[in-house]
Amino acid sequence: MIADMRRSFCLRLAVPAFLALSLSACDVFSPRSPEHPIEDVGTFVQPDTPDQVVDNIRTAVAELNARNYRRSFADDLTFTPTTDASARDPSVWTGWSAQEEESYFLALAEAARLTADNELGLSDVEQTAGAARFTIDASYTLRVNHRRADLPTTLQGRLVWTIDQGEDGLWRVTSWTDRTVGDAASWSDLKAAFIK
């Protein structure tokens, strides 16, 4: 009986002591360094195929995600605007690169922030496939619900994207040609407005 009392007494002392040591060892109640907020990375699929590049661009437009939009283009991107856009302001297009592509899209995304139903639709698609090069020639309808009253929110035209496979095995748009369709405002018109 005395042994049982000693065991019970030891347990009563040991449990609180163990808990006190455990809590002090892991600093549960001490302040910790703040963590960086989780960055909104959106939806992006590693572009192992040309189709995934197209899907990533369409998703970036829908999500207004400039980071993922930029990731779909090669650093040495060349862009050829519509003839009308080029004639209106040729200086805008001199040296257009992936940097300008990202800058215009950042400005566009900011002007359309918190809007919905932004989308890129492609139709009448013609494709040419090679070992490391893929070309898409398609009619497009681009809708971005920006807040600039002086610009249309729906643009139409025809685009030609050359999508090349890089040394890393991933695909990116390396060349883009834009063409007008009828009297509709084109993607080039939108780029020119948001790069200025």
PDB file of C-alpha atoms in Angstrom:
ATOM      1  CA  MET A   1       0.000   0.000   0.000  1.00  0.00           C
ATOM      2  CA  ILE A   2       2.832   2.364   0.839  1.00  0.00           C
ATOM      3  CA  ALA A   3       4.433   1.501  -2.495  1.00  0.00           C
ATOM      4  CA  ASP A   4       1.170   2.375  -4.268  1.00  0.00           C
ATOM      5  CA  MET A   5       1.016   5.704  -2.438  1.00  0.00           C
ATOM      6  CA  ARG A   6       4.627   6.498  -3.421  1.00  0.00           C
ATOM      7  CA  ARG A   7       3.918   5.587  -7.072  1.00  0.00           C
ATOM      8  CA  SER A   8       0.789   7.782  -7.077  1.00  0.00           C
ATOM      9  CA  PHE A   9       2.694  10.669  -5.484  1.00  0.00           C
ATOM     10  CA  CYS A  10       5.532  10.341  -8.001  1.00  0.00           C
ATOM     11  CA  LEU A  11       3.074  10.313 -10.904  1.00  0.00           C
ATOM     12  CA  ARG A  12       1.374  13.439  -9.569  1.00  0.00           C
ATOM     13  CA  LEU A  13       4.728  15.211  -9.497  1.00  0.00           C
ATOM     14  CA  ALA A  14       6.079  13.747 -12.736  1.00  0.00           C
ATOM     15  CA  VAL A  15       3.147  14.614 -15.029  1.00  0.00           C
ATOM     16  CA  PRO A  16       3.126  18.388 -14.303  1.00  0.00           C
ATOM     17  CA  ALA A  17       6.916  18.503 -14.463  1.00  0.00           C
ATOM     18  CA  PHE A  18       6.908  16.673 -17.814  1.00  0.00           C
ATOM     19  CA  LEU A  19       4.246  19.021 -19.217  1.00  0.00           C
ATOM     20  CA  ALA A  20       6.124  22.106 -18.035  1.00  0.00           C
ATOM     21  CA  LEU A  21       9.345  20.921 -19.633  1.00  0.00           C
ATOM     22  CA  SER A  22       7.593  19.959 -22.867  1.00  0.00           C
ATOM     23  CA  LEU A  23       5.852  23.308 -23.239  1.00  0.00           C
ATOM     24  CA  SER A  24       8.976  25.304 -22.497  1.00  0.00           C
ATOM     25  CA  ALA A  25      11.036  23.219 -24.909  1.00  0.00           C
ATOM     26  CA  CYS A  26       8.867  23.949 -27.943  1.00  0.00           C
ATOM     27  CA  ASP A  27       8.059  27.605 -27.153  1.00  0.00           C
ATOM     28  CA  VAL A  28       4.347  27.192 -27.830  1.00  0.00           C
ATOM     29  CA  PHE A  29       3.509  30.499 -26.194  1.00  0.00           C
ATOM     30  CA  SER A  30       6.399  32.590 -27.496  1.00  0.00           C
ATOM     31  CA  PRO A  31       5.921  34.900 -30.488  1.00  0.00           C
ATOM     32  CA  ARG A  32       7.224  33.661 -33.818  1.00  0.00           C
ATOM     33  CA  SER A  33       8.344  35.382 -36.978  1.00  0.00           C
ATOM     34  CA  PRO A  34       5.528  36.238 -39.377  1.00  0.00           C
ATOM     35  CA  GLU A  35       5.272  34.089 -42.487  1.00  0.00           C
ATOM     36  CA  HIS A  36       5.134  35.523 -45.972  1.00  0.00           C
ATOM     37  CA  PRO A  37       1.626  35.557 -47.407  1.00  0.00           C
ATOM     38  CA  ILE A  38       0.860  32.831 -49.894  1.00  0.00           C
ATOM     39  CA  GLU A  39       1.287  34.276 -53.364  1.00  0.00           C
ATOM     40  CA  ASP A  40      -1.657  33.888 -55.691  1.00  0.00           C
ATOM     41  CA  VAL A  41      -0.035  31.876 -58.455  1.00  0.00           C
ATOM     42  CA  GLY A  42      -3.237  31.061 -60.314  1.00  0.00           C
ATOM     43  CA  THR A  43      -3.565  28.094 -62.638  1.00  0.00           C
ATOM     44  CA  PHE A  44      -0.528  27.175 -64.695  1.00  0.00           C
ATOM     45  CA  VAL A  45       0.320  23.808 -66.234  1.00  0.00           C
ATOM     46  CA  GLN A  46       3.918  23.075 -67.134  1.00  0.00           C
ATOM     47  CA  PRO A  47       3.934  23.581 -70.935  1.00  0.00           C
ATOM     48  CA  ASP A  48       5.133  20.169 -72.061  1.00  0.00           C
ATOM     49  CA  THR A  49       3.012  20.481 -75.230  1.00  0.00           C
ATOM     50  CA  PRO A  50       1.997  23.419 -77.456  1.00  0.00           C
ATOM     51  CA  ASP A  51      -1.657  22.917 -76.477  1.00  0.00           C
ATOM     52  CA  GLN A  52      -0.741  23.561 -72.854  1.00  0.00           C
ATOM     53  CA  VAL A  53       0.767  26.919 -73.849  1.00  0.00           C
ATOM     54  CA  VAL A  54      -2.531  27.925 -75.450  1.00  0.00           C
ATOM     55  CA  ASP A  55      -4.481  26.704 -72.419  1.00  0.00           C
ATOM     56  CA  ASN A  56      -2.169  28.652 -70.085  1.00  0.00           C
ATOM     57  CA  ILE A  57      -2.691  31.878 -72.043  1.00  0.00           C
ATOM     58  CA  ARG A  58      -6.457  31.409 -72.021  1.00  0.00           C
ATOM     59  CA  THR A  59      -6.413  30.706 -68.283  1.00  0.00           C
ATOM     60  CA  ALA A  60      -4.152  33.695 -67.568  1.00  0.00           C
ATOM     61  CA  VAL A  61      -6.601  35.944 -69.438  1.00  0.00           C
ATOM     62  CA  ALA A  62      -9.547  34.510 -67.492  1.00  0.00           C
ATOM     63  CA  GLU A  63      -7.700  34.939 -64.181  1.00  0.00           C
ATOM     64  CA  LEU A  64      -6.018  38.235 -65.185  1.00  0.00           C
ATOM     65  CA  ASN A  65      -2.757  36.671 -64.033  1.00  0.00           C
ATOM     66  CA  ALA A  66       0.136  38.643 -65.518  1.00  0.00           C
ATOM     67  CA  ARG A  67       2.812  36.342 -64.084  1.00  0.00           C
ATOM     68  CA  ASN A  68       1.392  33.249 -65.765  1.00  0.00           C
ATOM     69  CA  TYR A  69       0.633  35.189 -68.940  1.00  0.00           C
ATOM     70  CA  ARG A  70       4.284  36.211 -69.171  1.00  0.00           C
ATOM     71  CA  ARG A  71       5.483  32.643 -68.563  1.00  0.00           C
ATOM     72  CA  SER A  72       3.835  31.599 -71.842  1.00  0.00           C
ATOM     73  CA  PHE A  73       6.132  33.792 -73.960  1.00  0.00           C
ATOM     74  CA  ALA A  74       9.793  33.388 -74.844  1.00  0.00           C
ATOM     75  CA  ASP A  75      12.196  36.121 -73.773  1.00  0.00           C
ATOM     76  CA  ASP A  76      12.941  36.834 -77.436  1.00  0.00           C
ATOM     77  CA  LEU A  77       9.268  37.172 -78.422  1.00  0.00           C
ATOM     78  CA  THR A  78       8.580  39.074 -81.634  1.00  0.00           C
ATOM     79  CA  PHE A  79       5.187  40.690 -82.149  1.00  0.00           C
ATOM     80  CA  THR A  80       3.807  42.036 -85.422  1.00  0.00           C
ATOM     81  CA  PRO A  81       0.754  44.256 -84.878  1.00  0.00           C
ATOM     82  CA  THR A  82      -2.105  44.739 -87.290  1.00  0.00           C
ATOM     83  CA  THR A  83      -1.398  47.029 -90.222  1.00  0.00           C
ATOM     84  CA  ASP A  84      -3.870  49.602 -88.864  1.00  0.00           C
ATOM     85  CA  ALA A  85      -2.327  49.653 -85.375  1.00  0.00           C
ATOM     86  CA  SER A  86       1.154  49.920 -86.816  1.00  0.00           C
ATOM     87  CA  ALA A  87       0.144  52.851 -89.045  1.00  0.00           C
ATOM     88  CA  ARG A  88      -1.570  54.715 -86.162  1.00  0.00           C
ATOM     89  CA  ASP A  89       1.464  54.688 -83.871  1.00  0.00           C
ATOM     90  CA  PRO A  90       4.566  52.984 -85.272  1.00  0.00           C
ATOM     91  CA  SER A  91       6.760  54.023 -82.312  1.00  0.00           C
ATOM     92  CA  VAL A  92       4.744  51.799 -79.947  1.00  0.00           C
ATOM     93  CA  TRP A  93       5.852  48.684 -81.796  1.00  0.00           C
ATOM     94  CA  THR A  94       9.550  49.447 -82.175  1.00  0.00           C
ATOM     95  CA  GLY A  95      11.379  46.837 -80.143  1.00  0.00           C
ATOM     96  CA  TRP A  96       8.217  45.210 -78.763  1.00  0.00           C
ATOM     97  CA  SER A  97       9.366  42.291 -76.639  1.00  0.00           C
ATOM     98  CA  ALA A  98       8.194  40.000 -73.882  1.00  0.00           C
ATOM     99  CA  GLN A  99       8.781  42.898 -71.450  1.00  0.00           C
ATOM    100  CA  GLU A 100       6.263  45.121 -73.265  1.00  0.00           C
ATOM    101  CA  GLU A 101       3.906  42.166 -73.498  1.00  0.00           C
ATOM    102  CA  GLU A 102       4.027  41.772 -69.730  1.00  0.00           C
ATOM    103  CA  SER A 103       3.759  45.528 -69.073  1.00  0.00           C
ATOM    104  CA  TYR A 104       0.654  45.984 -71.184  1.00  0.00           C
ATOM    105  CA  PHE A 105      -0.981  42.937 -69.576  1.00  0.00           C
ATOM    106  CA  LEU A 106      -0.187  44.174 -66.057  1.00  0.00           C
ATOM    107  CA  ALA A 107      -1.882  47.494 -66.858  1.00  0.00           C
ATOM    108  CA  LEU A 108      -4.835  45.701 -68.446  1.00  0.00           C
ATOM    109  CA  ALA A 109      -5.222  43.351 -65.470  1.00  0.00           C
ATOM    110  CA  GLU A 110      -5.176  46.310 -63.085  1.00  0.00           C
ATOM    111  CA  ALA A 111      -7.871  48.086 -65.126  1.00  0.00           C
ATOM    112  CA  ALA A 112     -10.019  44.939 -65.062  1.00  0.00           C
ATOM    113  CA  ARG A 113      -9.309  43.952 -61.450  1.00  0.00           C
ATOM    114  CA  LEU A 114     -12.195  42.228 -59.625  1.00  0.00           C
ATOM    115  CA  THR A 115     -14.140  41.674 -62.840  1.00  0.00           C
ATOM    116  CA  ALA A 116     -15.404  38.352 -64.143  1.00  0.00           C
ATOM    117  CA  ASP A 117     -16.096  36.702 -67.497  1.00  0.00           C
ATOM    118  CA  ASN A 118     -12.775  37.680 -69.058  1.00  0.00           C
ATOM    119  CA  GLU A 119     -11.976  35.189 -71.780  1.00  0.00           C
ATOM    120  CA  LEU A 120     -10.106  34.358 -74.938  1.00  0.00           C
ATOM    121  CA  GLY A 121     -11.987  32.324 -77.501  1.00  0.00           C
ATOM    122  CA  LEU A 122     -10.321  30.770 -80.539  1.00  0.00           C
ATOM    123  CA  SER A 123     -12.153  29.463 -83.587  1.00  0.00           C
ATOM    124  CA  ASP A 124     -11.461  28.427 -87.176  1.00  0.00           C
ATOM    125  CA  VAL A 125      -8.138  27.049 -85.937  1.00  0.00           C
ATOM    126  CA  GLU A 126      -5.481  25.823 -88.376  1.00  0.00           C
ATOM    127  CA  GLN A 127      -2.425  24.064 -86.964  1.00  0.00           C
ATOM    128  CA  THR A 128       0.942  23.113 -88.376  1.00  0.00           C
ATOM    129  CA  ALA A 129       3.132  20.808 -86.316  1.00  0.00           C
ATOM    130  CA  GLY A 130       6.838  20.094 -86.581  1.00  0.00           C
ATOM    131  CA  ALA A 131       9.363  18.405 -84.306  1.00  0.00           C
ATOM    132  CA  ALA A 132      10.088  21.505 -82.208  1.00  0.00           C
ATOM    133  CA  ARG A 133       7.790  24.116 -83.766  1.00  0.00           C
ATOM    134  CA  PHE A 134       4.027  24.426 -83.744  1.00  0.00           C
ATOM    135  CA  THR A 135       2.008  27.130 -85.496  1.00  0.00           C
ATOM    136  CA  ILE A 136      -1.563  28.146 -84.732  1.00  0.00           C
ATOM    137  CA  ASP A 137      -3.525  30.365 -87.119  1.00  0.00           C
ATOM    138  CA  ALA A 138      -6.916  31.172 -85.595  1.00  0.00           C
ATOM    139  CA  SER A 139      -9.686  33.724 -85.321  1.00  0.00           C
ATOM    140  CA  TYR A 140      -9.947  35.155 -81.825  1.00  0.00           C
ATOM    141  CA  THR A 141     -12.470  36.942 -79.676  1.00  0.00           C
ATOM    142  CA  LEU A 142     -10.930  38.515 -76.602  1.00  0.00           C
ATOM    143  CA  ARG A 143     -13.163  39.890 -73.872  1.00  0.00           C
ATOM    144  CA  VAL A 144     -11.626  41.771 -70.958  1.00  0.00           C
ATOM    145  CA  ASN A 145     -13.989  43.785 -68.795  1.00  0.00           C
ATOM    146  CA  HIS A 146     -11.674  46.699 -68.079  1.00  0.00           C
ATOM    147  CA  ARG A 147     -12.947  50.028 -66.793  1.00  0.00           C
ATOM    148  CA  ARG A 148     -11.676  52.339 -69.542  1.00  0.00           C
ATOM    149  CA  ALA A 149     -14.667  53.900 -71.236  1.00  0.00           C
ATOM    150  CA  ASP A 150     -12.650  54.944 -74.313  1.00  0.00           C
ATOM    151  CA  LEU A 151     -11.847  51.346 -75.287  1.00  0.00           C
ATOM    152  CA  PRO A 152     -13.980  48.372 -76.288  1.00  0.00           C
ATOM    153  CA  THR A 153     -14.030  45.373 -73.965  1.00  0.00           C
ATOM    154  CA  THR A 154     -14.403  42.883 -76.824  1.00  0.00           C
ATOM    155  CA  LEU A 155     -11.743  42.601 -79.513  1.00  0.00           C
ATOM    156  CA  GLN A 156     -11.608  40.449 -82.594  1.00  0.00           C
ATOM    157  CA  GLY A 157      -9.060  39.477 -85.154  1.00  0.00           C
ATOM    158  CA  ARG A 158      -6.904  36.685 -86.397  1.00  0.00           C
ATOM    159  CA  LEU A 159      -3.662  35.621 -84.773  1.00  0.00           C
ATOM    160  CA  VAL A 160      -0.717  33.491 -85.787  1.00  0.00           C
ATOM    161  CA  TRP A 161       1.284  32.079 -82.893  1.00  0.00           C
ATOM    162  CA  THR A 162       4.558  30.275 -83.447  1.00  0.00           C
ATOM    163  CA  ILE A 163       5.204  28.070 -80.427  1.00  0.00           C
ATOM    164  CA  ASP A 164       8.698  26.649 -80.133  1.00  0.00           C
ATOM    165  CA  GLN A 165      10.180  24.061 -77.818  1.00  0.00           C
ATOM    166  CA  GLY A 166      13.103  25.416 -75.807  1.00  0.00           C
ATOM    167  CA  GLU A 167      16.261  23.657 -74.731  1.00  0.00           C
ATOM    168  CA  ASP A 168      14.538  22.902 -71.416  1.00  0.00           C
ATOM    169  CA  GLY A 169      11.886  20.900 -73.299  1.00  0.00           C
ATOM    170  CA  LEU A 170       9.133  23.424 -72.529  1.00  0.00           C
ATOM    171  CA  TRP A 171       7.082  25.238 -75.165  1.00  0.00           C
ATOM    172  CA  ARG A 172       6.586  29.022 -75.436  1.00  0.00           C
ATOM    173  CA  VAL A 173       5.219  31.516 -77.953  1.00  0.00           C
ATOM    174  CA  THR A 174       8.188  32.960 -79.834  1.00  0.00           C
ATOM    175  CA  SER A 175       6.380  34.867 -82.574  1.00  0.00           C
ATOM    176  CA  TRP A 176       2.940  36.493 -82.781  1.00  0.00           C
ATOM    177  CA  THR A 177       1.279  38.156 -85.749  1.00  0.00           C
ATOM    178  CA  ASP A 178      -2.042  39.979 -85.327  1.00  0.00           C
ATOM    179  CA  ARG A 179      -4.462  40.713 -88.172  1.00  0.00           C
ATOM    180  CA  THR A 180      -7.653  42.741 -88.317  1.00  0.00           C
ATOM    181  CA  VAL A 181     -11.009  41.255 -89.206  1.00  0.00           C
ATOM    182  CA  GLY A 182     -13.401  43.775 -90.743  1.00  0.00           C
ATOM    183  CA  ASP A 183     -13.836  46.947 -88.700  1.00  0.00           C
ATOM    184  CA  ALA A 184     -13.449  45.288 -85.281  1.00  0.00           C
ATOM    185  CA  ALA A 185     -10.952  46.610 -82.773  1.00  0.00           C
ATOM    186  CA  SER A 186      -8.018  44.198 -82.516  1.00  0.00           C
ATOM    187  CA  TRP A 187      -5.763  42.857 -79.783  1.00  0.00           C
ATOM    188  CA  SER A 188      -3.068  45.205 -81.139  1.00  0.00           C
ATOM    189  CA  ASP A 189      -5.361  48.165 -80.423  1.00  0.00           C
ATOM    190  CA  LEU A 190      -5.743  46.981 -76.836  1.00  0.00           C
ATOM    191  CA  LYS A 191      -1.993  46.528 -76.395  1.00  0.00           C
ATOM    192  CA  ALA A 192      -1.261  49.976 -77.774  1.00  0.00           C
ATOM    193  CA  ALA A 193      -3.776  51.584 -75.423  1.00  0.00           C
ATOM    194  CA  PHE A 194      -2.460  49.875 -72.289  1.00  0.00           C
ATOM    195  CA  ILE A 195       1.274  50.199 -72.996  1.00  0.00           C
ATOM    196  CA  LYS A 196       1.126  54.015 -73.165  1.00  0.00           C
TER     197      LYS A 196
END
